[in-house]
Short mmCIF file of C-alpha atoms in Angstrom, two decimals:
data_model
loop_
_atom_site.label_atom_id
_atom_site.label_comp_id
_atom_site.label_asym_id
_atom_site.label_seq_id
_atom_site.Cartn_x
_atom_site.Cartn_y
_atom_site.Cartn_z
CA UNK A 721 44.07 99.26 29.62
CA UNK A 722 44.23 96.30 31.77
CA UNK A 723 46.92 94.12 33.21
CA UNK A 724 47.17 91.24 32.45
CA UNK A 725 45.90 88.54 34.52
CA UNK A 726 49.23 86.73 35.12
CA UNK A 727 51.20 89.70 36.55
CA UNK A 728 47.70 90.12 38.74
CA UNK A 729 47.62 87.31 40.32
CA UNK A 730 51.77 87.13 40.79
CA UNK A 731 50.98 90.19 42.98
CA UNK A 732 48.58 88.02 44.87
CA UNK A 733 50.50 85.31 45.63
CA UNK A 734 53.37 87.23 46.39
CA UNK A 735 51.59 89.90 49.19
CA UNK A 736 49.13 87.18 50.36
CA UNK A 737 53.04 85.03 51.01
CA UNK A 738 53.43 87.62 53.27
CA UNK A 739 50.41 88.24 54.98
CA UNK A 740 50.27 84.44 55.36
CA UNK A 741 53.42 84.13 56.92
CA UNK A 742 51.91 86.69 60.01
CA UNK A 743 48.55 84.76 60.51
CA UNK A 744 49.34 81.84 63.48
CA UNK A 745 47.56 78.90 61.87
CA UNK A 746 49.13 76.99 64.79
CA UNK A 747 45.86 78.49 66.42
CA UNK A 748 43.20 76.10 65.75
CA UNK A 749 40.30 79.09 65.60
CA UNK A 750 42.55 80.46 62.45
CA UNK A 751 43.20 77.48 60.80
CA UNK A 752 39.20 76.74 60.86
CA UNK A 753 38.41 79.85 59.61
CA UNK A 754 41.34 79.17 56.52
CA UNK A 755 40.24 75.93 55.65
CA UNK A 756 36.10 77.17 55.27
CA UNK A 757 37.30 80.04 53.53
CA UNK A 758 38.71 77.54 51.24
CA UNK A 759 35.69 75.48 51.15
CA UNK A 760 33.36 78.13 50.52
CA UNK A 761 35.62 79.40 47.38
CA UNK A 762 35.15 76.21 45.97
CA UNK A 763 31.84 76.11 46.86
CA UNK A 764 31.15 79.66 44.67
CA UNK A 765 33.01 78.43 41.94
CA UNK A 766 31.71 75.51 41.39
CA UNK A 767 27.79 77.26 41.95
CA UNK A 768 28.99 79.29 38.74
CA UNK A 769 30.04 76.12 36.73
CA UNK A 770 26.35 74.35 37.59
CA UNK A 771 24.77 77.88 36.44
CA UNK A 772 27.27 78.13 33.29
CA UNK A 773 26.30 75.24 32.42
CA UNK A 774 22.88 75.77 32.71
CA UNK A 775 22.85 79.07 30.47
CA UNK A 776 24.38 77.20 27.47
CA UNK A 777 22.35 74.19 27.75
CA UNK A 778 19.39 76.06 28.03
CA UNK A 779 20.83 78.70 25.03
CA UNK A 780 21.71 75.04 22.62
CA UNK A 781 23.38 77.36 19.93
CA UNK A 782 23.96 75.73 17.27
CA UNK A 783 26.12 78.00 15.36
CA UNK A 784 28.55 75.98 13.78
CA UNK A 785 32.43 77.33 14.48
CA UNK A 786 35.01 76.24 12.28
CA UNK A 787 38.71 76.32 12.80
CA UNK A 788 42.15 74.62 12.92
CA UNK A 789 43.57 73.74 15.92
CA UNK A 790 48.08 73.85 15.54
CA UNK A 791 49.23 70.16 15.74
CA UNK A 792 51.36 70.11 19.59
CA UNK A 793 54.34 72.11 19.67
CA UNK A 794 57.50 69.40 18.54
CA UNK A 795 54.95 67.27 17.13
CA UNK A 796 55.16 66.77 13.45
CA UNK A 797 51.34 66.10 13.58
CA UNK A 798 49.68 68.50 10.98
CA UNK A 799 47.06 71.14 12.07
CA UNK A 800 43.36 69.31 12.31
CA UNK A 801 40.26 71.25 11.44
CA UNK A 802 37.67 71.15 14.02
CA UNK A 803 34.27 71.71 12.84
CA UNK A 804 31.56 71.58 16.40
CA UNK A 805 28.99 73.91 17.27
CA UNK A 806 29.69 76.86 19.44
CA UNK A 807 27.52 74.86 22.35
CA UNK A 808 29.47 71.88 22.11
CA UNK A 809 32.59 74.25 22.03
CA UNK A 810 31.57 76.02 25.14
CA UNK A 811 30.61 72.10 26.99
CA UNK A 812 34.20 71.09 26.30
CA UNK A 813 35.94 74.52 27.51
CA UNK A 814 33.52 74.16 31.02
CA UNK A 815 34.74 70.24 31.18
CA UNK A 816 37.86 71.56 30.94
CA UNK A 817 37.11 74.47 33.78
CA UNK A 818 35.89 71.45 35.98
CA UNK A 819 38.99 69.26 35.64
CA UNK A 820 41.11 72.04 36.08
CA UNK A 821 39.26 73.15 39.88
CA UNK A 822 39.08 69.62 40.88
CA UNK A 823 43.28 69.36 39.96
CA UNK A 824 43.63 72.46 42.41
CA UNK A 825 41.54 70.97 44.77
CA UNK A 826 43.16 67.72 45.15
CA UNK A 827 46.83 68.70 44.81
CA UNK A 828 45.65 71.17 47.53
CA UNK A 829 44.28 67.91 49.84
CA UNK A 830 47.04 66.48 49.13
CA UNK A 831 49.52 68.90 50.24
CA UNK A 832 47.23 70.32 53.38
CA UNK A 833 46.36 66.97 54.91
CA UNK A 834 49.26 65.02 54.04
CA UNK A 835 52.24 66.91 53.75
CA UNK A 836 50.31 69.51 56.36
CA UNK A 837 51.22 72.76 54.84
CA UNK A 838 49.06 75.55 55.34
CA UNK A 839 50.30 78.91 53.59
CA UNK A 840 48.61 77.95 50.09
CA UNK A 841 45.49 77.43 51.57
CA UNK A 842 44.82 80.95 52.07
CA UNK A 843 46.27 82.09 48.55
CA UNK A 844 44.06 79.35 46.53
CA UNK A 845 41.31 80.67 48.30
CA UNK A 846 41.67 83.79 46.15
CA UNK A 847 43.52 82.77 43.35
CA UNK A 848 41.41 80.49 41.89
CA UNK A 849 38.21 82.43 42.70
CA UNK A 850 39.45 85.14 40.30
CA UNK A 851 40.43 82.91 37.67
CA UNK A 852 37.10 82.07 37.80
CA UNK A 853 35.80 85.07 37.05
CA UNK A 854 38.20 86.27 34.43
CA UNK A 855 37.14 83.49 32.33
CA UNK A 856 35.44 84.03 28.49
CA UNK A 857 32.78 81.54 29.53
CA UNK A 858 31.64 83.78 32.45
CA UNK A 859 32.55 86.72 30.92
CA UNK A 860 29.91 86.06 28.14
CA UNK A 861 27.56 84.06 29.73
CA UNK A 862 27.37 85.47 33.33
CA UNK A 863 27.83 88.89 32.50
CA UNK A 864 26.44 89.08 28.96
CA UNK A 865 29.58 89.99 27.13
CA UNK A 866 28.92 89.75 23.38
CA UNK A 867 31.49 87.24 21.94
CA UNK A 868 33.36 89.71 19.41
CA UNK A 869 37.11 90.46 19.97
CA UNK A 870 38.92 88.82 22.70
CA UNK A 871 35.92 86.61 23.61
CA UNK A 872 34.99 85.38 19.80
CA UNK A 873 35.51 81.76 19.36
CA UNK A 874 37.77 79.63 19.13
CA UNK A 875 39.94 81.62 22.15
CA UNK A 876 43.89 81.22 22.54
CA UNK A 877 44.88 78.58 24.78
CA UNK A 878 45.62 80.03 28.64
CA UNK A 879 49.67 80.32 28.40
CA UNK A 880 51.58 78.59 30.74
CA UNK A 881 54.05 79.66 32.97
CA UNK A 882 54.61 83.73 31.47
CA UNK A 883 52.71 82.85 28.67
CA UNK A 884 54.47 80.32 26.98
CA UNK A 885 52.00 77.96 26.11
CA UNK A 886 52.68 74.67 25.13
CA UNK A 887 50.36 75.00 21.55
CA UNK A 888 50.11 77.49 18.92
CA UNK A 889 46.62 79.41 18.65
CA UNK A 890 43.35 78.10 16.96
CA UNK A 891 42.96 79.90 13.42
CA UNK A 892 39.45 80.39 12.58
CA UNK A 893 40.62 83.20 9.50
CA UNK A 894 39.17 81.82 6.11
CA UNK A 895 42.44 80.83 4.34
CA UNK A 896 43.92 78.64 7.15
CA UNK A 897 40.26 77.01 7.08
CA UNK A 898 39.98 76.16 3.58
CA UNK A 899 44.13 74.81 3.58
CA UNK A 900 43.13 72.67 6.15
CA UNK A 901 39.84 71.29 4.39
CA UNK A 902 42.08 70.92 0.83
CA UNK A 903 44.54 69.01 2.87
CA UNK A 904 42.08 66.61 3.99
CA UNK A 905 43.29 67.27 7.89
CA UNK A 906 39.80 66.79 10.38
CA UNK A 907 36.98 68.39 9.18
CA UNK A 908 34.63 65.77 10.67
CA UNK A 909 32.05 66.81 13.32
CA UNK A 910 32.99 66.79 17.02
CA UNK A 911 29.60 65.96 19.48
#
């Protein structure tokens, strides 16, 4: 049985916080080294994402994918039927990964350059890289794992703090899809 990625992230963060207390960030050479480490890990992540985009576009899997996207928590909206292709779904997921990565880099830039925090540079050199290689798209398109079991599309949305996401998981079972089609909620093909 594998350890939950959120638990390993917590262990890494706590461990790296202890390690970063012993690193002399006042030394300009050490600070430049940690900055280079942060930049290199982000370049590696960008390279992986570009490679994934090329693989997704090369496969151009036009298999139809139907699922019911649950309404946001606390919303009175009905669950929405989504009809798309595997290519479109994977491209949408990759765009979300890019957005998340760029937000992290932006926040880190503000924390480091404006507020002069240096300790998070070390932690943010490891956690996003680990997260990138644990992602479903990487498992399927980079490592060649088949899209079955937990890797079957649509994927569960990543939970927020301690696995408590703001939305339920998408449903791809026949009963949910037929129920959403009868209710008339969606069904428009997304491109």
